[in-house]
XYZ file of C-alpha atoms in Angstrom:
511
model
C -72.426 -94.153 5.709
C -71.351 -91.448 8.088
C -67.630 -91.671 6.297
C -69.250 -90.707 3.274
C -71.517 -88.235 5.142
C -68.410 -86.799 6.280
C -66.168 -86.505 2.937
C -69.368 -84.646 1.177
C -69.787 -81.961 4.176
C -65.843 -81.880 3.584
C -66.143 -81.447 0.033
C -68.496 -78.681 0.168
C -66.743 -77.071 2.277
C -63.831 -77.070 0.205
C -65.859 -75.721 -2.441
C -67.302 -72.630 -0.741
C -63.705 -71.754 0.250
C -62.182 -71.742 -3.436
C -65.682 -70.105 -4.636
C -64.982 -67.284 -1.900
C -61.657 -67.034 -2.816
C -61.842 -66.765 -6.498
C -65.161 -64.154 -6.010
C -62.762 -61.548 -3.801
C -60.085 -62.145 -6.217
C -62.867 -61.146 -9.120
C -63.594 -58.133 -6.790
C -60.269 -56.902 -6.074
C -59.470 -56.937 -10.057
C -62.761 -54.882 -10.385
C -61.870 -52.662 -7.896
C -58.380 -52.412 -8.963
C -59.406 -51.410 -13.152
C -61.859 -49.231 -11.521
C -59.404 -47.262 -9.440
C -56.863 -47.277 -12.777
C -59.768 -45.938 -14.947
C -60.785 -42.786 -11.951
C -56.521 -42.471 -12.117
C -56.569 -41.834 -16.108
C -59.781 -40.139 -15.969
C -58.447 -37.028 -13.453
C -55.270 -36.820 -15.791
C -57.085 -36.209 -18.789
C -59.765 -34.000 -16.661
C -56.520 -32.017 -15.588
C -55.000 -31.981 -19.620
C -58.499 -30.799 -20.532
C -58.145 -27.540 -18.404
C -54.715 -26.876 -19.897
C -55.801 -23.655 -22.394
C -54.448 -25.389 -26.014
C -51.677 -23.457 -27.618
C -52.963 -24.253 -31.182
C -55.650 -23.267 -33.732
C -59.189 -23.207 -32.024
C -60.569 -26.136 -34.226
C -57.597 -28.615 -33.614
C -57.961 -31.236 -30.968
C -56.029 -31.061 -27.835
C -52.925 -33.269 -28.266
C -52.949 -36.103 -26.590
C -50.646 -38.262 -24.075
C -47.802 -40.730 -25.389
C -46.001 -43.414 -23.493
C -43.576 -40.661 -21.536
C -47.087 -38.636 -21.122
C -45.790 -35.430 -23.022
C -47.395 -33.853 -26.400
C -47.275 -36.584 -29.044
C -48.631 -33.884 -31.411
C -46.466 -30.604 -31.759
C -48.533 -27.198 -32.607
C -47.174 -24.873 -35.561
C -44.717 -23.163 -33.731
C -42.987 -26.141 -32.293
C -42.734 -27.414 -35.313
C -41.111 -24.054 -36.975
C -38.713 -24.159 -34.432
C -37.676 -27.687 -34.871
C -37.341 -27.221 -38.981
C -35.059 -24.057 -37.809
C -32.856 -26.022 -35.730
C -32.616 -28.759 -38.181
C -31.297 -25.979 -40.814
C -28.671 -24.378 -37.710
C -27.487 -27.287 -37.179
C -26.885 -28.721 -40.556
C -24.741 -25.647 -41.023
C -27.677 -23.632 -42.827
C -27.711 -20.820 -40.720
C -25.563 -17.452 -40.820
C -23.153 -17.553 -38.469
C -23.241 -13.689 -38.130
C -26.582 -13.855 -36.483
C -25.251 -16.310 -33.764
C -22.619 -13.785 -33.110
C -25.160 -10.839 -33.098
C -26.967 -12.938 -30.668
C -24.116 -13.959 -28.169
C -22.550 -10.270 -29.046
C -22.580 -9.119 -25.274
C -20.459 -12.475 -23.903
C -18.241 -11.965 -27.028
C -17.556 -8.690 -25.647
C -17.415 -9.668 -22.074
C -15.541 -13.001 -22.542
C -13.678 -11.904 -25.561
C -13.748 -13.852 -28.805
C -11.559 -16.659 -28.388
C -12.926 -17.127 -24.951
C -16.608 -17.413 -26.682
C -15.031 -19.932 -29.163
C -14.091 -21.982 -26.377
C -17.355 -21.698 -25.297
C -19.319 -22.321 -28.349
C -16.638 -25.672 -28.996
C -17.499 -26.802 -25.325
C -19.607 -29.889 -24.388
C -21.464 -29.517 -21.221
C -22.959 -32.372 -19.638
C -26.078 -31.463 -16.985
C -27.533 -34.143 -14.164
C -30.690 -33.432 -13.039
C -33.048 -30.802 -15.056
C -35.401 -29.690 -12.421
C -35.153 -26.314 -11.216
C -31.369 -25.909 -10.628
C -30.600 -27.842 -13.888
C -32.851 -26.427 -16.196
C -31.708 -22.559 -15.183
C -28.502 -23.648 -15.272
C -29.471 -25.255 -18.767
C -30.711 -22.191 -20.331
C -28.247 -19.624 -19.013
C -25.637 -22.457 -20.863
C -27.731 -22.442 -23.808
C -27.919 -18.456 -23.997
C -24.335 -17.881 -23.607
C -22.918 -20.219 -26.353
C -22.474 -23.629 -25.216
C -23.498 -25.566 -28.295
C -23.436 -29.484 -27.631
C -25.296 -29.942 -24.117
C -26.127 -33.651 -22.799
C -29.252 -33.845 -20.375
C -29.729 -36.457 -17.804
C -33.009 -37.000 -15.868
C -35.706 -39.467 -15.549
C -38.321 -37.331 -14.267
C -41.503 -35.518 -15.686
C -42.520 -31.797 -15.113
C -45.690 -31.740 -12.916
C -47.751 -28.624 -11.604
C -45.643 -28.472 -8.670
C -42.580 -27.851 -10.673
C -43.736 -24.663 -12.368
C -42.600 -22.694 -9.325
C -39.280 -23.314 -10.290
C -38.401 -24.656 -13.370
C -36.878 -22.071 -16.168
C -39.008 -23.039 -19.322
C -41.675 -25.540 -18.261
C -45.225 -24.250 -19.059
C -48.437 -25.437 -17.837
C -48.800 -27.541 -21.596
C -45.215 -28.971 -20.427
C -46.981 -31.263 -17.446
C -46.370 -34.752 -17.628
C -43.372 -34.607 -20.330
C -39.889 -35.689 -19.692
C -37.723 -33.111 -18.271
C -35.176 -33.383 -20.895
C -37.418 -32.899 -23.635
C -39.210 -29.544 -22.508
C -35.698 -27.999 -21.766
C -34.667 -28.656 -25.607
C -38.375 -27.856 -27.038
C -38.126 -24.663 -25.456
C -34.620 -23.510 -26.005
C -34.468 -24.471 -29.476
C -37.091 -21.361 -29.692
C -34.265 -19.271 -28.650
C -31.054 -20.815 -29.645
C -31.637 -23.219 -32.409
C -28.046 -23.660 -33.148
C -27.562 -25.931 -29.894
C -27.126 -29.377 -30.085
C -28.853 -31.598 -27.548
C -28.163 -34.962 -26.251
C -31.246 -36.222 -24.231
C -30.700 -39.162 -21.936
C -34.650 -39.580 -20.191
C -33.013 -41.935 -17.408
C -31.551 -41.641 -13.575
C -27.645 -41.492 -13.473
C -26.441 -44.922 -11.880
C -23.271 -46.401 -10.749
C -23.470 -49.129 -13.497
C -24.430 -46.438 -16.707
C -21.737 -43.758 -15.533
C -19.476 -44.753 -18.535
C -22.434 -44.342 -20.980
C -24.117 -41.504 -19.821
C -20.392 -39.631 -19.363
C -18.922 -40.625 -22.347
C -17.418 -38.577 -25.202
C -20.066 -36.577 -27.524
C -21.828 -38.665 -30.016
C -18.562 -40.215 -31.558
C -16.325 -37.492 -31.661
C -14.424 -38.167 -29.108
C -14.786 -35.016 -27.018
C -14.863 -35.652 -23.651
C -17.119 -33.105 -21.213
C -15.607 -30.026 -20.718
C -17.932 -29.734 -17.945
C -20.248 -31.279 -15.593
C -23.055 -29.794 -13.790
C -24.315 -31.947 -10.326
C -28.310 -30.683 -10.292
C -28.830 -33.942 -8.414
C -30.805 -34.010 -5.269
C -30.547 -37.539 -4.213
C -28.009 -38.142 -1.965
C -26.908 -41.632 -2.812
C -26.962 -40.864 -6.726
C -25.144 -37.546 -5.747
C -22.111 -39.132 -4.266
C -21.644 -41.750 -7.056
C -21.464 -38.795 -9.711
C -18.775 -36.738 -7.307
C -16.670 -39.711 -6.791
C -17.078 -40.906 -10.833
C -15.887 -37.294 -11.517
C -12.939 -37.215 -9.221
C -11.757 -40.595 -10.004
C -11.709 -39.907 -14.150
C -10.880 -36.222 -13.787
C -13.799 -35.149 -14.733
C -14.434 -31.247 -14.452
C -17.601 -31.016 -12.253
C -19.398 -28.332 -10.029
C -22.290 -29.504 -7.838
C -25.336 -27.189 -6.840
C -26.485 -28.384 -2.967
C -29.814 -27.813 -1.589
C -31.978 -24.471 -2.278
C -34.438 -25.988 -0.161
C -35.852 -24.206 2.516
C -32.965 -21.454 1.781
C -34.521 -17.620 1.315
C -31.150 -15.655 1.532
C -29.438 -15.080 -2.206
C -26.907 -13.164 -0.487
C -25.621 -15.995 1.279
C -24.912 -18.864 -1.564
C -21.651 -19.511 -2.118
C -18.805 -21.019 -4.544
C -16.342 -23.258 -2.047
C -14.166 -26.175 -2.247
C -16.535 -29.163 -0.990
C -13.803 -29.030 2.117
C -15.579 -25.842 3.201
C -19.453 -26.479 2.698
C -19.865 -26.426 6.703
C -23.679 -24.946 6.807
C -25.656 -26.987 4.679
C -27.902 -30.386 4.939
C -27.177 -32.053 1.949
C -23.591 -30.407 1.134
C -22.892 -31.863 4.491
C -24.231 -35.336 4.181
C -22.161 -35.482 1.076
C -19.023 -34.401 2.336
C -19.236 -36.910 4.617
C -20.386 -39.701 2.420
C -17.308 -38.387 -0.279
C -14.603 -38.401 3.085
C -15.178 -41.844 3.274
C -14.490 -42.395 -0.172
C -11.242 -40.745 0.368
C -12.353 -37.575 -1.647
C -11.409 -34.258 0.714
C -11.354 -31.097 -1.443
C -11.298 -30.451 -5.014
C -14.755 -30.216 -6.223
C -16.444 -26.952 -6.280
C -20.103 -26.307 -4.479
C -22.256 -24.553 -4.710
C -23.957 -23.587 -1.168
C -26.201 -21.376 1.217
C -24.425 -20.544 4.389
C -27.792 -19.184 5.651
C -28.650 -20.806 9.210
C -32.340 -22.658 9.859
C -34.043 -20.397 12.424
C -37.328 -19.816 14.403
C -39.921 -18.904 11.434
C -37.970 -19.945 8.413
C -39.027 -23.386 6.418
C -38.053 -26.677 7.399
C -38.831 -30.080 6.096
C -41.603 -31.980 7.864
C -43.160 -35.072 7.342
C -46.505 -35.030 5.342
C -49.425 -34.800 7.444
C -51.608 -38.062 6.382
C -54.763 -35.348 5.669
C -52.227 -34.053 2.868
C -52.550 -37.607 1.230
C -56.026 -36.635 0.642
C -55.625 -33.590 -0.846
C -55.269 -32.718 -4.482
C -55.017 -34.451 -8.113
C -52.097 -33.159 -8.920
C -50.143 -36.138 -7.816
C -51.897 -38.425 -10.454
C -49.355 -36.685 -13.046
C -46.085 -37.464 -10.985
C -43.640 -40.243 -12.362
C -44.666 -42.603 -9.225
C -47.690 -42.571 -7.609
C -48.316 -41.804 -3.877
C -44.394 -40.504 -4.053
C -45.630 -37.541 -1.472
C -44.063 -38.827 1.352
C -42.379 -35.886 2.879
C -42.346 -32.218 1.018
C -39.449 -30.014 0.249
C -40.471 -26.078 1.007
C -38.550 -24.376 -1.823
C -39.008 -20.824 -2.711
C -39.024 -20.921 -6.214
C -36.643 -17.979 -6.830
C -33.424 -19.884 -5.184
C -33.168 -22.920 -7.430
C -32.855 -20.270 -10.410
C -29.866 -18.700 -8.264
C -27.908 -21.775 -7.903
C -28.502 -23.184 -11.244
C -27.343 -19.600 -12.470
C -24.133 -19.720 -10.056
C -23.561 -22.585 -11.618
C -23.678 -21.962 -15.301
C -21.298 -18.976 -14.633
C -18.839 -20.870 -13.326
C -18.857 -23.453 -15.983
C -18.613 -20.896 -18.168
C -16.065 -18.681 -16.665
C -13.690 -21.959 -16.269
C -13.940 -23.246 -19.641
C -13.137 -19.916 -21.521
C -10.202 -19.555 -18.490
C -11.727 -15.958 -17.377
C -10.398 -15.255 -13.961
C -12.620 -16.633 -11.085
C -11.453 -18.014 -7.365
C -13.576 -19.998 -5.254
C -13.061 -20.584 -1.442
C -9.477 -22.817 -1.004
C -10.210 -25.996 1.519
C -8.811 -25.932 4.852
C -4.896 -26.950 4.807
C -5.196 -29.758 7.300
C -3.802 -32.304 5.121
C -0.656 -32.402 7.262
C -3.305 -32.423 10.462
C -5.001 -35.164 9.144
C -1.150 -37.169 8.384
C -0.559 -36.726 12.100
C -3.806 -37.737 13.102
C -2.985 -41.126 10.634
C 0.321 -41.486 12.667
C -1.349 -41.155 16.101
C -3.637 -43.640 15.536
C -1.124 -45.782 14.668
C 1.121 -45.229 17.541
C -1.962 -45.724 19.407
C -2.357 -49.204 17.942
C 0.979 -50.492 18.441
C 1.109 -49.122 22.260
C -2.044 -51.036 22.941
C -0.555 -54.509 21.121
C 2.280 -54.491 23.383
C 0.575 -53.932 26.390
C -1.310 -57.002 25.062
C 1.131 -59.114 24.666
C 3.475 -58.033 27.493
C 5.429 -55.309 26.059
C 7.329 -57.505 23.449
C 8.703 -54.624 20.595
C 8.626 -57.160 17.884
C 4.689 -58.321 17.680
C 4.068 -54.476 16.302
C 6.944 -54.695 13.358
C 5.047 -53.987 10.362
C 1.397 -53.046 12.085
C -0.905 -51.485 9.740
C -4.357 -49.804 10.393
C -7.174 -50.330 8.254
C -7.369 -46.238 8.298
C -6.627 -43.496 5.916
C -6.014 -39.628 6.577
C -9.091 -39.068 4.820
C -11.163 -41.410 7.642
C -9.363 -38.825 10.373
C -10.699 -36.050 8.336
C -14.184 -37.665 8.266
C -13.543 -38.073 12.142
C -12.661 -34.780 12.823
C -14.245 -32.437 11.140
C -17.938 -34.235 10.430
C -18.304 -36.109 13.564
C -16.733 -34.212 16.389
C -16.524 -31.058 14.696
C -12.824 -30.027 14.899
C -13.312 -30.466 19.026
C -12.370 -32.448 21.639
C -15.239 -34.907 22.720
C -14.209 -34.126 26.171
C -13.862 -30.541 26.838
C -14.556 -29.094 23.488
C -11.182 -27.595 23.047
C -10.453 -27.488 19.578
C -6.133 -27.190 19.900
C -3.629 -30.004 19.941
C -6.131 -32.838 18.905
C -5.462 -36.737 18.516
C -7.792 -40.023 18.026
C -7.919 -42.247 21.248
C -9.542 -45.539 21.414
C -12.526 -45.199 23.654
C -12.786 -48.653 25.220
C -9.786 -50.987 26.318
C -10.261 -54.101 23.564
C -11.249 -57.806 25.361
C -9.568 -59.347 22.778
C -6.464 -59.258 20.872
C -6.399 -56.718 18.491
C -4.109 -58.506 15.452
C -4.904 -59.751 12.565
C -2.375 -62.151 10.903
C -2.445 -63.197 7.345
C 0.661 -65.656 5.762
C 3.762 -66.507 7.606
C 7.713 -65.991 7.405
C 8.156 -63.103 5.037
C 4.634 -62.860 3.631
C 3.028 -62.471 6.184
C 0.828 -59.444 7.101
C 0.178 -57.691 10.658
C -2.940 -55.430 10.607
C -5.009 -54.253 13.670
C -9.091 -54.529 13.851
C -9.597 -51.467 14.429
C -12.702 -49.413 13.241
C -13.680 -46.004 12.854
C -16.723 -46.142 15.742
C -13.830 -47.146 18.193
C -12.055 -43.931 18.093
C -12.666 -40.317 19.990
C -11.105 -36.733 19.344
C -9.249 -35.606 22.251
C -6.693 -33.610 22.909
C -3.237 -34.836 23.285
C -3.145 -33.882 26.934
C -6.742 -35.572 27.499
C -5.465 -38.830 24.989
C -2.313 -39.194 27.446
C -4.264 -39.689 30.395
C -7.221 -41.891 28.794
C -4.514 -44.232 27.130
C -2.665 -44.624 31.030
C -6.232 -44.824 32.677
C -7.930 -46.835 30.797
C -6.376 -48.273 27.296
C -3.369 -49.484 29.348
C -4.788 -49.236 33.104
C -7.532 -50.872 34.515
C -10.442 -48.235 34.400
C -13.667 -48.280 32.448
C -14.509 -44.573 30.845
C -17.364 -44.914 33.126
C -14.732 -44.126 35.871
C -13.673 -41.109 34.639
C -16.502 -38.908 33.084
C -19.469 -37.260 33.840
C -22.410 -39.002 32.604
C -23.304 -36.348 30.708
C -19.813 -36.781 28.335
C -20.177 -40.455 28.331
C -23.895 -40.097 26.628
C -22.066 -37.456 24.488
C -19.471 -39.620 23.196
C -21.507 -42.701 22.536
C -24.068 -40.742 20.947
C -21.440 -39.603 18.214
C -19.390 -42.697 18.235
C -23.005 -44.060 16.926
C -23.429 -41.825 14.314
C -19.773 -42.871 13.179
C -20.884 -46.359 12.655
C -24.205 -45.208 10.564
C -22.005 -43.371 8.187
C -19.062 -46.284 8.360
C -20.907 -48.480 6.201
C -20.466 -46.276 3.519
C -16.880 -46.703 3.167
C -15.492 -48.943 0.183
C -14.715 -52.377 1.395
């Protein structure tokens, strides 16, 4: 009896458990469609105080899958019938001319043929891209591809070259061709409403629409590091012509941006991270940039993390591409993106119609960076046979898993063209900075095949000076002191702290 007694209590309790269970998960659905209804609700409260651009008795358009117009008003539609008829060939060329008459003089008429023939491709249409965009437009490029994922919210119209307050929530890409078919309906557009990726670089590069024209041109309006880098190094590797724009943000200074050789981008954030993240690539120089060489000071803008009161601030958020995205905010001064994205477009189009333009060389330290290669490698092989008891043979055919572009990565991003020691900035080598416990050799095959490489890695070495890399290699790589023994404690926290940073930015280096 109490068995039974027992399994019913059990049973009950069971019961209550699942009934509890499947009443919160009734509640947290409610609560959940309740919270999507408010979201949808405060986008079309926010639509609804957008003045309409059409007749007073027609309807406010309303929002399609990408959240733009899904209804065009007269005008747009005028201008699309136009641009059908210019670019079917129904429109007089002599008004095109008229229009562009200025760059014909300027650029001469073959050089505007060259431009009007050219196919421009643009990354990123936010407010760098989309000036850049229409200053392309304007001055005679005719077949431009667009490339961004994004949506134009409130926050953009600060900085964006076309976007109006009816342009909020559509695609990027579409308001920059709605616009500037307005004003030059004779250009072609090619909209790709998706992020540039590693595995889509073939598809989103590729010749125009069948014709087998390859990009005269590409514009980098990409903030994101990661995607930034993968477009550079795409570029260089296919000989792609590309200039990229780095950051306007928190810049105020128009007097200070900049055309230079990525090798010489020394004062800015992001052209910085990426010359770093492209050195380990083995990309050095070659790609013009586009930067500020104005300095961060006491006063001027900086980027902060987002108070969590900001979180509960605002609706305008509800119209961004992913929700609850503010994590951190950008100050930008809506005037600078326009200058870059300008600089930009007058480069492209001073290089395809060959007008004559120079842009900051790179630093000639290839030959540095060679000897740097060769120290390292003498380095190596002096080590092994202090190893192994001096014997000349073990080192025949050593290699080092390091390029001339890793020194230059080194050198000038991680220790700044000085010595970690002194700060000297003559005469400098790479030095190991800790004797090894173990062998150093790596051996692959035998006989004739086989293959001698050492294990070294970019976190082990330190810029020195030759003088201070002679007596660290008889001190400590081949004596029997520590570094510990020989510097200041100040130095040693010095050097680790930047032989760390080396091995955050090492794992970006192809395997």
């Amino acid at each position: 009896m109490s068995s039974f007694l027992e399994r019913a209590t059990s049973s009950s309790k069971v019961h209550l458990a699942a009934t509890a269970i499947a009443s919160g998960a009734v509640v947290a659905g409610a609560i959940l469609g309740y919270q999507r209804l408010q979201r949808e609700e405060r986008i079309h409260q926010l639509k609804d105080s957008i003045p309409s651009l059409i007749d007073e008795g027609e309807a406010l358009r309303r929002l399609n899958s990408f959240g733009g117009a899904s209804k065009e008003d007269k005008e747009d539609l005028r201008n699309e019938l136009l641009a059908r008829r210019a670019q079917a060939g129904d429109y007089d060329d002599e008004l095109i001319l008229e229009q562009l008459a200025r760059n014909r003089v300027f650029l001469t008429p073959e050089g505007l043929d060259k431009l009007r023939n050219a196919f421009v491709i643009v990354v990123g249409c936010g407010g760098v891209g989309s000036h850049c965009t229409a200053a392309l437009a304007r001055s005679g490029v005719s077949k431009i591809r667009l490339i961004d994922f994004d949506q134009v919210t409130l926050s953009s119209l600060n900085r964006h070259a076309v976007a109006t307050l009816a342009d909020v929530g559509s695609p990027k890409v579409y308001c920059l061709k709605r616009r500037l078919l307005a004003i030059t309906p004779w250009v072609h557009f090619d909209l790709r409403q998706e992020k540039y990726w590693d595995q889509a670089a073939d598809r989103l590069l590729e010749p125009w629409n069948g014709s087998g024209q390859k990009p005269d041109y590409i514009v980098d309006a990409i903030d994101n590091i990661d995607t930034k880098v993968s477009l550079l190094k795409y570029c260089h590797d296919h000989n792609l012509p590309v200039i990229s724009s780095m950051g306007a943000g928190c810049k105020s200074d128009p007097t200070r941006i900049i055309v230079g050789d990525i090798g010489t981008s020394t004062d800015d954030g992001l052209s910085r991270a990426t010359r770093r993240r492209l050195k380990l690539l083995g990309v050095t120089k070659g790609i013009p940039t586009i930067y500020s060489t104005e300095k961060t000071g006491e006063g001027k803008a900086e980027l902060l993390p987002l108070p969590e009161d900001e979180f509960q601030k605002g609706k305008v958020g509800d119209l961004g591409v992913l929700p609850d995205f503010r994590v951190r905010i950008l100050p930008v001064l809506g005037t600078m993106p326009a200058v870059f994205g300008y600089t930009a477009a007058n480069h492209v189009i001073l290089s395809v119609t060959g007008y004559p333009h120079d842009y900051l060389p790179a630093k000639g330290r290839e030959k540095m960076y060679e000897g740097l290669l060769a120290a390292v490698q003498g380095g190596e092989e002096k080590v092994l046979r202090h190893m192994t008891g001096g014997d000349p043979s073990i080192t025949l055919g050593l290699k080092v898993p390091i390029t001339a572009a890793d020194t230059a990565f080194l050198v000038e991003e991680i220790f700044k063209g000085r010595s970690a020691i002194t700060g000297l900035t003559t005469r400098l080598t790479l030095v190991r900075w800790r004797k090894p416990t173990s062998s150093i050799l790596i051996r692959i095959g035998e006989g004739s095949d086989e293959q001698k490489s050492s294990n070294i890695k970019l976190s082990d070495l330190v810029c020195m000076t030759k003088e201070e890399g002679i007596r660290h290699d008889k001190e400590v790589l081949r004596g029997d002191k520590k570094p510990e023994d020989i510097y200041d404690p100040d130095t040693l926290e010095k050097v680790e702290a930047l032989l760390r940073d080396t091995a955050k930015y090492e794992k970006y280096r192809p395997s």
